[in-house]
CSV table of C-alpha atoms and ligand atoms in Angstrom, one decimal:
chain,number,residue,atom,x,y,z
A,247,MET,CA,-1.2,-83.9,-22.4
A,248,GLN,CA,1.3,-81.1,-22.9
A,249,HIS,CA,2.1,-78.3,-20.5
A,250,ILE,CA,3.1,-74.9,-21.8
A,251,LEU,CA,4.6,-72.2,-19.6
A,252,ILE,CA,3.8,-68.7,-20.9
A,253,LEU,CA,5.7,-65.5,-19.9
A,254,GLU,CA,4.5,-62.0,-20.4
A,255,THR,CA,6.7,-58.9,-19.6
A,256,THR,CA,6.0,-56.6,-22.5
A,257,CYS,CA,5.2,-53.5,-20.4
A,258,ASP,CA,4.6,-53.2,-16.6
A,259,GLU,CA,3.0,-56.5,-15.6
A,260,THR,CA,5.2,-59.5,-14.8
A,261,ALA,CA,2.9,-62.4,-15.7
A,262,ALA,CA,3.1,-66.2,-16.1
A,263,ALA,CA,0.6,-68.9,-16.9
A,264,VAL,CA,0.5,-72.6,-17.5
A,265,VAL,CA,-1.9,-74.0,-20.1
A,266,THR,CA,-2.4,-77.4,-21.7
A,267,ASP,CA,-2.4,-78.1,-25.4
A,268,SER,CA,-6.2,-78.4,-25.1
A,269,LEU,CA,-6.3,-74.8,-23.8
A,270,ASP,CA,-7.1,-75.6,-20.2
A,271,VAL,CA,-5.6,-72.9,-17.9
A,272,LEU,CA,-3.9,-74.6,-15.0
A,273,ALA,CA,-2.6,-71.4,-13.3
A,274,SER,CA,-2.1,-67.7,-13.9
A,275,VAL,CA,-0.1,-65.1,-11.9
A,276,VAL,CA,0.0,-61.4,-12.6
A,277,ALA,CA,2.4,-59.2,-10.6
A,278,SER,CA,1.3,-55.6,-11.2
A,279,GLN,CA,3.7,-52.7,-11.0
A,280,ASP,CA,1.1,-50.0,-10.7
A,281,GLU,CA,2.3,-49.0,-7.3
A,282,LEU,CA,5.8,-48.4,-8.6
A,283,HIS,CA,4.7,-46.1,-11.5
A,284,ARG,CA,1.9,-44.2,-9.8
A,285,ARG,CA,4.0,-41.4,-8.5
A,286,TYR,CA,5.2,-40.7,-12.0
A,287,GLY,CA,1.7,-40.8,-13.6
A,288,GLY,CA,2.8,-43.3,-16.2
A,289,VAL,CA,5.1,-46.3,-16.9
A,290,VAL,CA,8.8,-45.5,-16.5
A,291,PRO,CA,10.6,-48.1,-18.7
A,292,GLU,CA,13.7,-48.4,-16.6
A,293,ILE,CA,11.7,-49.0,-13.4
A,294,ALA,CA,9.6,-51.5,-15.3
A,295,SER,CA,12.5,-53.6,-16.5
A,296,ARG,CA,14.2,-53.6,-13.1
A,297,ALA,CA,11.0,-54.7,-11.5
A,298,HIS,CA,10.6,-57.5,-14.0
A,299,VAL,CA,14.2,-58.7,-13.2
A,300,GLU,CA,13.2,-58.9,-9.5
A,301,ARG,CA,9.9,-60.6,-10.1
A,302,ILE,CA,10.2,-63.0,-13.0
A,303,LEU,CA,11.6,-66.0,-11.0
A,304,PRO,CA,9.2,-65.7,-8.1
A,305,VAL,CA,6.3,-65.4,-10.5
A,306,ILE,CA,7.5,-68.5,-12.4
A,307,ASP,CA,7.9,-70.4,-9.1
A,308,ALA,CA,4.4,-69.3,-8.0
A,309,VAL,CA,2.7,-70.3,-11.2
A,310,LEU,CA,4.3,-73.7,-11.2
A,311,ARG,CA,3.3,-74.2,-7.6
A,312,ARG,CA,-0.3,-73.2,-8.3
A,313,ALA,CA,-0.4,-75.6,-11.3
A,314,LYS,CA,1.1,-78.3,-9.0
A,315,LEU,CA,3.9,-78.9,-11.5
A,316,THR,CA,7.7,-78.7,-11.5
A,317,ALA,CA,9.8,-77.3,-14.3
A,318,SER,CA,10.5,-80.8,-15.6
A,319,ASP,CA,6.8,-81.3,-16.3
A,320,LEU,CA,6.9,-78.5,-19.0
A,321,ASP,CA,6.8,-79.4,-22.7
A,322,ALA,CA,7.3,-75.9,-24.1
A,323,VAL,CA,8.0,-72.3,-23.0
A,324,ALA,CA,6.3,-69.4,-24.7
A,325,VAL,CA,7.1,-65.7,-24.4
A,326,ALA,CA,5.8,-62.4,-25.7
A,327,ASN,CA,8.7,-60.9,-27.6
A,328,THR,CA,6.8,-58.1,-29.5
A,329,PRO,CA,5.7,-55.3,-29.3
A,330,GLY,CA,6.5,-53.6,-26.0
A,331,LEU,CA,9.3,-51.9,-24.1
A,332,ALA,CA,12.7,-53.2,-25.0
A,333,GLY,CA,14.1,-53.7,-21.5
A,334,SER,CA,10.9,-55.3,-20.3
A,335,LEU,CA,10.7,-57.7,-23.2
A,336,LEU,CA,14.3,-58.7,-22.7
A,337,VAL,CA,13.6,-60.0,-19.2
A,338,GLY,CA,10.9,-62.4,-20.3
A,339,LEU,CA,12.7,-63.5,-23.3
A,340,SER,CA,15.9,-64.2,-21.4
A,341,ALA,CA,14.0,-66.2,-18.8
A,342,ALA,CA,12.2,-68.2,-21.5
A,343,LYS,CA,15.4,-68.9,-23.4
A,344,ALA,CA,17.1,-70.1,-20.2
A,345,LEU,CA,14.3,-72.5,-19.4
A,346,SER,CA,14.0,-73.7,-23.0
A,347,LEU,CA,17.7,-74.5,-23.0
A,348,ALA,CA,17.9,-76.1,-19.6
A,349,LEU,CA,14.8,-78.2,-20.1
A,350,SER,CA,15.4,-79.0,-23.7
A,351,VAL,CA,11.9,-77.9,-24.7
A,352,PRO,CA,10.8,-75.8,-27.6
A,353,LEU,CA,10.7,-72.0,-27.4
A,354,VAL,CA,7.5,-70.3,-28.8
A,355,ALA,CA,7.2,-66.6,-29.7
A,356,VAL,CA,4.0,-64.7,-28.8
A,357,ASN,CA,2.8,-61.5,-30.4
A,358,HIS,CA,1.3,-59.5,-27.6
A,359,LEU,CA,-1.3,-57.9,-29.8
A,360,GLN,CA,-2.5,-61.1,-31.3
A,361,ALA,CA,-2.6,-62.6,-27.8
A,362,HIS,CA,-5.0,-59.8,-26.8
A,363,ILE,CA,-7.4,-61.0,-29.5
A,364,TYR,CA,-6.8,-64.7,-28.6
A,365,ALA,CA,-8.1,-63.9,-25.1
A,366,CYS,CA,-11.5,-63.8,-26.9
A,367,ARG,CA,-11.0,-67.4,-28.1
A,368,LEU,CA,-10.2,-68.5,-24.6
A,369,ALA,CA,-13.2,-66.6,-23.2
A,370,ALA,CA,-15.6,-68.0,-25.8
A,371,GLY,CA,-14.3,-71.5,-25.3
A,372,ARG,CA,-14.6,-72.2,-29.0
A,373,ASP,CA,-13.2,-71.1,-32.4
A,374,VAL,CA,-13.8,-67.4,-33.1
A,375,PHE,CA,-12.0,-67.1,-36.4
A,376,PRO,CA,-12.4,-65.5,-38.9
A,377,CYS,CA,-13.1,-62.3,-37.0
A,378,LEU,CA,-12.6,-58.6,-36.9
A,379,GLY,CA,-10.2,-57.8,-34.1
A,380,LEU,CA,-10.2,-54.5,-32.2
A,381,ILE,CA,-7.2,-54.0,-29.9
A,382,VAL,CA,-7.5,-51.1,-27.4
A,383,SER,CA,-4.5,-51.0,-25.1
A,384,GLY,CA,-2.1,-48.6,-23.6
A,385,GLY,CA,0.1,-48.5,-26.7
A,386,HIS,CA,-2.2,-49.6,-29.5
A,387,THR,CA,-5.6,-48.9,-30.9
A,388,SER,CA,-5.8,-51.2,-34.0
A,389,LEU,CA,-8.2,-53.0,-36.2
A,390,TYR,CA,-7.2,-56.4,-37.7
A,391,ARG,CA,-8.7,-58.8,-40.1
A,392,CYS,CA,-8.0,-62.1,-38.2
A,393,ALA,CA,-8.4,-64.9,-40.8
A,394,GLY,CA,-7.1,-67.4,-38.3
A,395,PRO,CA,-5.0,-67.5,-35.2
A,396,LEU,CA,-1.9,-67.4,-37.3
A,397,ASP,CA,-3.1,-64.9,-39.9
A,398,PHE,CA,-3.6,-61.3,-38.8
A,399,GLU,CA,-3.8,-58.4,-41.3
A,400,LEU,CA,-3.6,-54.8,-40.0
A,401,LEU,CA,-6.5,-52.7,-41.4
A,402,GLY,CA,-5.9,-49.5,-39.5
A,403,GLY,CA,-5.0,-48.0,-36.2
A,404,THR,CA,-4.1,-44.8,-34.3
A,405,ILE,CA,-1.9,-42.3,-36.0
A,406,ASP,CA,-0.8,-40.8,-32.7
A,407,ASP,CA,-1.8,-41.7,-29.2
A,408,ALA,CA,-3.5,-45.0,-28.3
A,409,ALA,CA,-6.9,-44.9,-26.6
A,410,GLY,CA,-5.4,-46.2,-23.3
A,411,GLU,CA,-2.6,-43.7,-23.5
A,412,ALA,CA,-5.3,-40.9,-23.9
A,413,PHE,CA,-7.2,-42.2,-20.9
A,414,ASP,CA,-3.9,-42.2,-18.8
A,415,LYS,CA,-3.0,-38.7,-19.9
A,416,VAL,CA,-6.4,-37.2,-19.4
A,417,ALA,CA,-6.6,-38.8,-16.0
A,418,ASN,CA,-3.4,-37.0,-15.2
A,419,LEU,CA,-4.8,-33.7,-16.4
A,420,LEU,CA,-7.9,-34.3,-14.2
A,421,GLY,CA,-5.8,-35.1,-11.1
A,422,LEU,CA,-6.9,-38.8,-11.1
A,423,PRO,CA,-4.5,-41.6,-10.3
A,424,PHE,CA,-2.6,-44.0,-12.6
A,425,PRO,CA,-3.6,-46.2,-14.3
A,426,GLY,CA,-6.0,-43.6,-15.8
A,427,GLY,CA,-8.5,-45.8,-17.6
A,428,PRO,CA,-10.2,-47.3,-14.5
A,429,ALA,CA,-10.0,-43.9,-12.7
A,430,VAL,CA,-11.6,-42.0,-15.6
A,431,GLU,CA,-14.3,-44.7,-15.9
A,432,ARG,CA,-15.1,-44.4,-12.2
A,433,ALA,CA,-15.2,-40.6,-12.3
A,434,ALA,CA,-17.4,-40.6,-15.5
A,435,ARG,CA,-20.1,-42.6,-13.7
A,436,ASP,CA,-21.2,-39.4,-11.9
A,437,GLY,CA,-20.7,-37.1,-14.9
A,438,ASN,CA,-22.7,-35.9,-17.9
A,439,PRO,CA,-21.2,-37.1,-21.2
A,440,ARG,CA,-22.8,-34.1,-23.0
A,441,ALA,CA,-21.5,-31.4,-20.6
A,442,TYR,CA,-18.5,-30.7,-22.8
A,443,ASP,CA,-18.6,-30.6,-26.6
A,444,LEU,CA,-15.3,-32.4,-27.4
A,445,PRO,CA,-14.0,-33.4,-30.9
A,446,ARG,CA,-14.4,-36.9,-32.4
A,447,PRO,CA,-11.2,-36.9,-34.6
A,448,LEU,CA,-11.4,-38.6,-38.0
A,449,VAL,CA,-14.9,-39.9,-37.3
A,450,ASP,CA,-16.3,-38.5,-40.5
A,451,SER,CA,-13.5,-39.6,-42.7
A,452,ASP,CA,-13.6,-43.0,-44.5
A,453,ARG,CA,-10.1,-43.9,-43.1
A,454,LEU,CA,-10.0,-46.9,-40.8
A,455,ASP,CA,-7.7,-44.8,-38.5
A,456,PHE,CA,-7.9,-43.2,-35.1
A,457,SER,CA,-6.4,-40.1,-33.6
A,458,PHE,CA,-6.6,-39.2,-29.9
A,459,SER,CA,-3.9,-36.7,-29.4
A,460,GLY,CA,-6.1,-33.7,-30.4
A,461,LEU,CA,-8.9,-34.9,-28.1
A,462,LYS,CA,-6.5,-35.0,-25.2
A,463,THR,CA,-5.4,-31.4,-26.0
A,464,ALA,CA,-9.0,-30.4,-26.2
A,465,VAL,CA,-9.6,-31.6,-22.6
A,466,ARG,CA,-6.4,-29.8,-21.6
A,467,TYR,CA,-7.8,-26.5,-23.1
A,468,ARG,CA,-11.1,-27.0,-21.2
A,469,ILE,CA,-9.1,-27.0,-18.0
A,470,HIS,CA,-6.6,-24.3,-18.9
A,471,PRO,CA,-7.2,-22.3,-22.0
A,472,PRO,CA,-4.4,-22.0,-24.5
A,473,GLY,CA,-1.6,-19.8,-23.1
A,474,GLN,CA,-2.5,-20.4,-19.5
A,475,ALA,CA,-0.2,-22.4,-17.3
A,476,ALA,CA,-1.3,-25.9,-16.3
A,477,ALA,CA,-0.8,-25.4,-12.6
A,478,GLY,CA,-3.7,-24.1,-10.5
A,479,ALA,CA,-6.3,-25.0,-8.0
A,480,PRO,CA,-7.6,-28.5,-8.0
A,481,LEU,CA,-10.7,-29.0,-10.2
A,482,GLU,CA,-14.2,-29.2,-8.7
A,483,ALA,CA,-15.5,-32.8,-8.4
A,484,ARG,CA,-18.4,-31.9,-10.8
A,485,THR,CA,-16.0,-30.6,-13.5
A,486,VAL,CA,-13.8,-33.7,-13.2
A,487,ALA,CA,-16.8,-36.0,-13.5
A,488,ASP,CA,-18.3,-34.1,-16.5
A,489,LEU,CA,-15.0,-33.9,-18.3
A,490,ALA,CA,-14.2,-37.6,-17.6
A,491,ALA,CA,-17.7,-38.6,-18.9
A,492,SER,CA,-17.5,-36.3,-22.0
A,493,PHE,CA,-13.9,-37.5,-22.8
A,494,GLN,CA,-14.9,-41.2,-22.4
A,495,GLU,CA,-17.9,-40.8,-24.6
A,496,ALA,CA,-15.8,-39.1,-27.3
A,497,VAL,CA,-13.2,-41.9,-27.3
A,498,ILE,CA,-15.9,-44.5,-27.4
A,499,ASP,CA,-17.7,-42.7,-30.3
A,500,CYS,CA,-14.5,-42.9,-32.3
A,501,LEU,CA,-13.8,-46.6,-31.4
A,502,VAL,CA,-17.4,-47.6,-32.2
A,503,ALA,CA,-17.6,-45.7,-35.5
A,504,LYS,CA,-14.4,-47.1,-37.0
A,505,THR,CA,-15.0,-50.6,-35.7
A,506,MET,CA,-18.4,-50.6,-37.4
A,507,LEU,CA,-16.9,-49.2,-40.6
A,508,ALA,CA,-14.4,-52.0,-40.6
A,509,ALA,CA,-17.2,-54.5,-39.9
A,510,ASP,CA,-19.2,-53.2,-42.9
A,511,ARG,CA,-16.1,-53.2,-45.2
A,512,THR,CA,-14.9,-56.7,-44.2
A,513,ALA,CA,-18.4,-58.3,-43.8
A,514,LEU,CA,-16.9,-60.3,-40.9
A,515,GLU,CA,-19.6,-61.6,-38.6
A,516,VAL,CA,-17.6,-61.9,-35.4
A,517,LEU,CA,-16.0,-59.0,-33.5
A,518,CYS,CA,-13.3,-59.8,-31.0
A,519,VAL,CA,-12.2,-57.0,-28.7
A,520,GLY,CA,-9.1,-57.1,-26.5
A,521,GLY,CA,-6.6,-54.9,-24.5
A,522,GLY,CA,-6.9,-53.0,-21.3
A,523,VAL,CA,-9.5,-50.4,-22.5
A,524,ALA,CA,-11.8,-53.3,-23.4
A,525,ALA,CA,-12.3,-53.6,-19.6
A,526,ASN,CA,-14.3,-50.3,-19.8
A,527,SER,CA,-18.0,-51.1,-19.2
A,528,ARG,CA,-19.3,-48.2,-21.3
A,529,LEU,CA,-17.2,-49.3,-24.3
A,530,ARG,CA,-18.4,-52.9,-23.9
A,531,GLU,CA,-22.0,-51.7,-23.7
A,532,ARG,CA,-21.8,-49.4,-26.8
A,533,LEU,CA,-19.9,-52.0,-28.9
A,534,ALA,CA,-22.5,-54.7,-27.9
A,535,GLN,CA,-25.4,-52.4,-28.9
A,536,GLU,CA,-23.9,-51.5,-32.3
A,537,SER,CA,-22.8,-55.1,-33.1
A,538,GLY,CA,-26.3,-56.3,-32.2
A,539,LYS,CA,-27.9,-53.9,-34.6
A,540,ARG,CA,-25.8,-55.4,-37.4
A,541,GLY,CA,-26.2,-59.0,-36.4
A,542,ILE,CA,-22.5,-59.2,-35.5
A,543,GLU,CA,-21.5,-61.4,-32.6
A,544,MET,CA,-19.3,-59.5,-30.2
A,545,ILE,CA,-16.8,-61.3,-27.9
A,546,VAL,CA,-15.0,-59.5,-25.2
A,547,PRO,CA,-13.1,-61.3,-22.5
A,548,PRO,CA,-13.7,-60.8,-18.7
A,549,PRO,CA,-11.8,-57.7,-17.5
A,550,GLU,CA,-8.9,-59.7,-16.0
A,551,LEU,CA,-8.2,-61.2,-19.5
A,552,CYS,CA,-8.5,-57.7,-21.1
A,553,THR,CA,-5.6,-56.1,-19.2
A,554,ASP,CA,-2.2,-57.7,-19.6
A,555,ASN,CA,-1.9,-61.3,-18.5
A,556,ALA,CA,0.0,-64.4,-19.6
A,557,VAL,CA,-3.1,-66.6,-20.2
A,558,MET,CA,-3.9,-64.9,-23.5
A,559,GLY,CA,-0.4,-66.0,-24.6
A,560,ALA,CA,-2.1,-69.5,-25.1
A,561,ILE,CA,-2.1,-68.4,-28.8
A,562,ALA,CA,1.4,-70.2,-28.5
A,563,VAL,CA,-0.5,-73.5,-28.5
A,564,GLU,CA,-1.6,-72.7,-32.1
A,565,ARG,CA,2.0,-72.0,-33.1
A,566,LEU,CA,3.3,-75.1,-31.4
A,567,LYS,CA,0.7,-77.2,-33.2
A,568,ALA,CA,1.8,-75.6,-36.5
A,569,GLY,CA,5.4,-76.4,-35.8
A,570,LEU,CA,6.3,-72.7,-35.4
A,571,THR,CA,9.0,-72.8,-32.8
A,572,GLU,CA,12.0,-70.5,-32.4
A,573,PRO,CA,15.8,-70.8,-32.3
A,574,LEU,CA,17.6,-69.4,-29.2
A,575,SER,CA,18.7,-66.5,-31.4
A,576,LEU,CA,15.1,-65.2,-31.1
A,577,ASP,CA,15.2,-61.4,-30.4
A,578,VAL,CA,12.8,-58.9,-29.1
A,579,ALA,CA,11.0,-56.5,-31.5
A,580,PRO,CA,10.2,-53.5,-29.3
A,581,GLY,CA,8.3,-50.4,-30.2
A,582,LEU,CA,4.8,-49.7,-31.4
A,583,VAL,CA,3.1,-51.3,-34.4
A,584,ARG,CA,1.8,-48.5,-36.7
A,585,LYS,CA,0.4,-48.9,-40.3
A,586,SER,CA,3.5,-47.3,-41.8
A,587,THR,CA,5.8,-49.8,-40.0
A,588,LYS,CA,3.9,-52.9,-40.8
B,22,KG4,O1,-3.5,-54.1,-22.5
B,22,KG4,P1,-3.0,-53.3,-21.3
B,22,KG4,O2,-3.2,-53.9,-20.0
B,22,KG4,O3,-1.5,-53.0,-21.5
B,22,KG4,C1,-0.9,-52.7,-22.8
B,22,KG4,O4,-0.7,-53.6,-23.6
B,22,KG4,O5,-0.8,-51.4,-23.0
B,22,KG4,O6,-3.7,-51.8,-21.4
B,22,KG4,C2,-3.4,-50.9,-20.4
B,22,KG4,C3,-4.3,-49.7,-20.7
B,22,KG4,C4,-4.0,-48.5,-19.8
B,22,KG4,O7,-3.8,-47.3,-20.7
B,22,KG4,C5,-5.2,-48.4,-18.9
B,22,KG4,O8,-5.5,-47.0,-18.5
B,22,KG4,C6,-6.3,-48.9,-19.8
B,22,KG4,O9,-5.7,-50.0,-20.5
B,22,KG4,N1,-7.5,-49.4,-19.1
B,22,KG4,C7,-8.7,-48.8,-19.2
B,22,KG4,C8,-9.5,-49.5,-18.3
B,22,KG4,N2,-8.8,-50.4,-17.7
B,22,KG4,C9,-7.5,-50.3,-18.2
B,22,KG4,N3,-9.1,-47.8,-20.0
B,22,KG4,C10,-10.4,-47.4,-19.9
B,22,KG4,N4,-11.3,-48.0,-19.0
B,22,KG4,C11,-10.9,-49.0,-18.2
B,22,KG4,N5,-11.7,-49.6,-17.3
B,23,ZN,ZN1,-1.5,-55.3,-23.6
């Protein structure tokens, strides 16, 4: 049996996991930085990378302890090296390279977006490919044709803000805490999703793309009309709940419409959904309904495997088995994946 250590430091979670080559998860640790970024209402890259430096070794120690292993029991080290924040990615990559060199074990590269889809493979406990992949995270909202675990083709994605980013920014406008997604979802539970008539950008076009920037601005204008300063009295609880519910429904309408368009076009029969926004219960419910109508099997991981974690990096096992290991010259590939860049 082989033991693979996986590191994940793409954004603001310092995470590590140990899995076997048969995809058994022996241990998983996620050190969240939410507390550090809350006062700024969003992730501050420099703070994130410094926190990763402080946490990466204790997190590796903890995961090995929980797996009842020592470093010498490891057979490979995997690390997410793209996409993400440059400084954050570098911390995980440096740690993984050092371990790979010191232990003389292979280094495996993980694509963070592909790993989000692979979380569905782990949750299902069986093969899910070929499938349509929807990734809804803080930086990405993308549709992929996933022919196999090593074969992802980008079909479309957001042309501006990501869905999670829109949740975070709207939460900020509504005076809700960071991270915005869970806060908006909570507030929306008491709200009326039809209280505000918000736009559903691109929903009537035949493009497999998303756009959430205008929707965010539309919420901003419901709070403070154009030309009016953003400062003012706190919003009434009813207004917050209704705006949160109306915004959430608008985002979900866009996500569902384009995902179903992609399903119709590709004729794929399995839909795998990953990324932090996939933790949203209303999105899960709506995607399940629409998939059900088309006879598509929808797979979405439990919430803790939707938000960033290292377990999903078990996609490294597929690479390892295919002989896809990396030299120590492996670099990070930071930034966002957009259709024009890939
Ligand atoms: O995948 P993830 O943990 O990190 C990135 O790769 O970006 O996604 C984080 C994003 C944040 O924008 C967060 O607000 C959003 O996922 N999110 C949610 C929920 N939980 C997390 N959005 C909507 N509803 C949720 N329940
Ligand atoms: Zn992510």
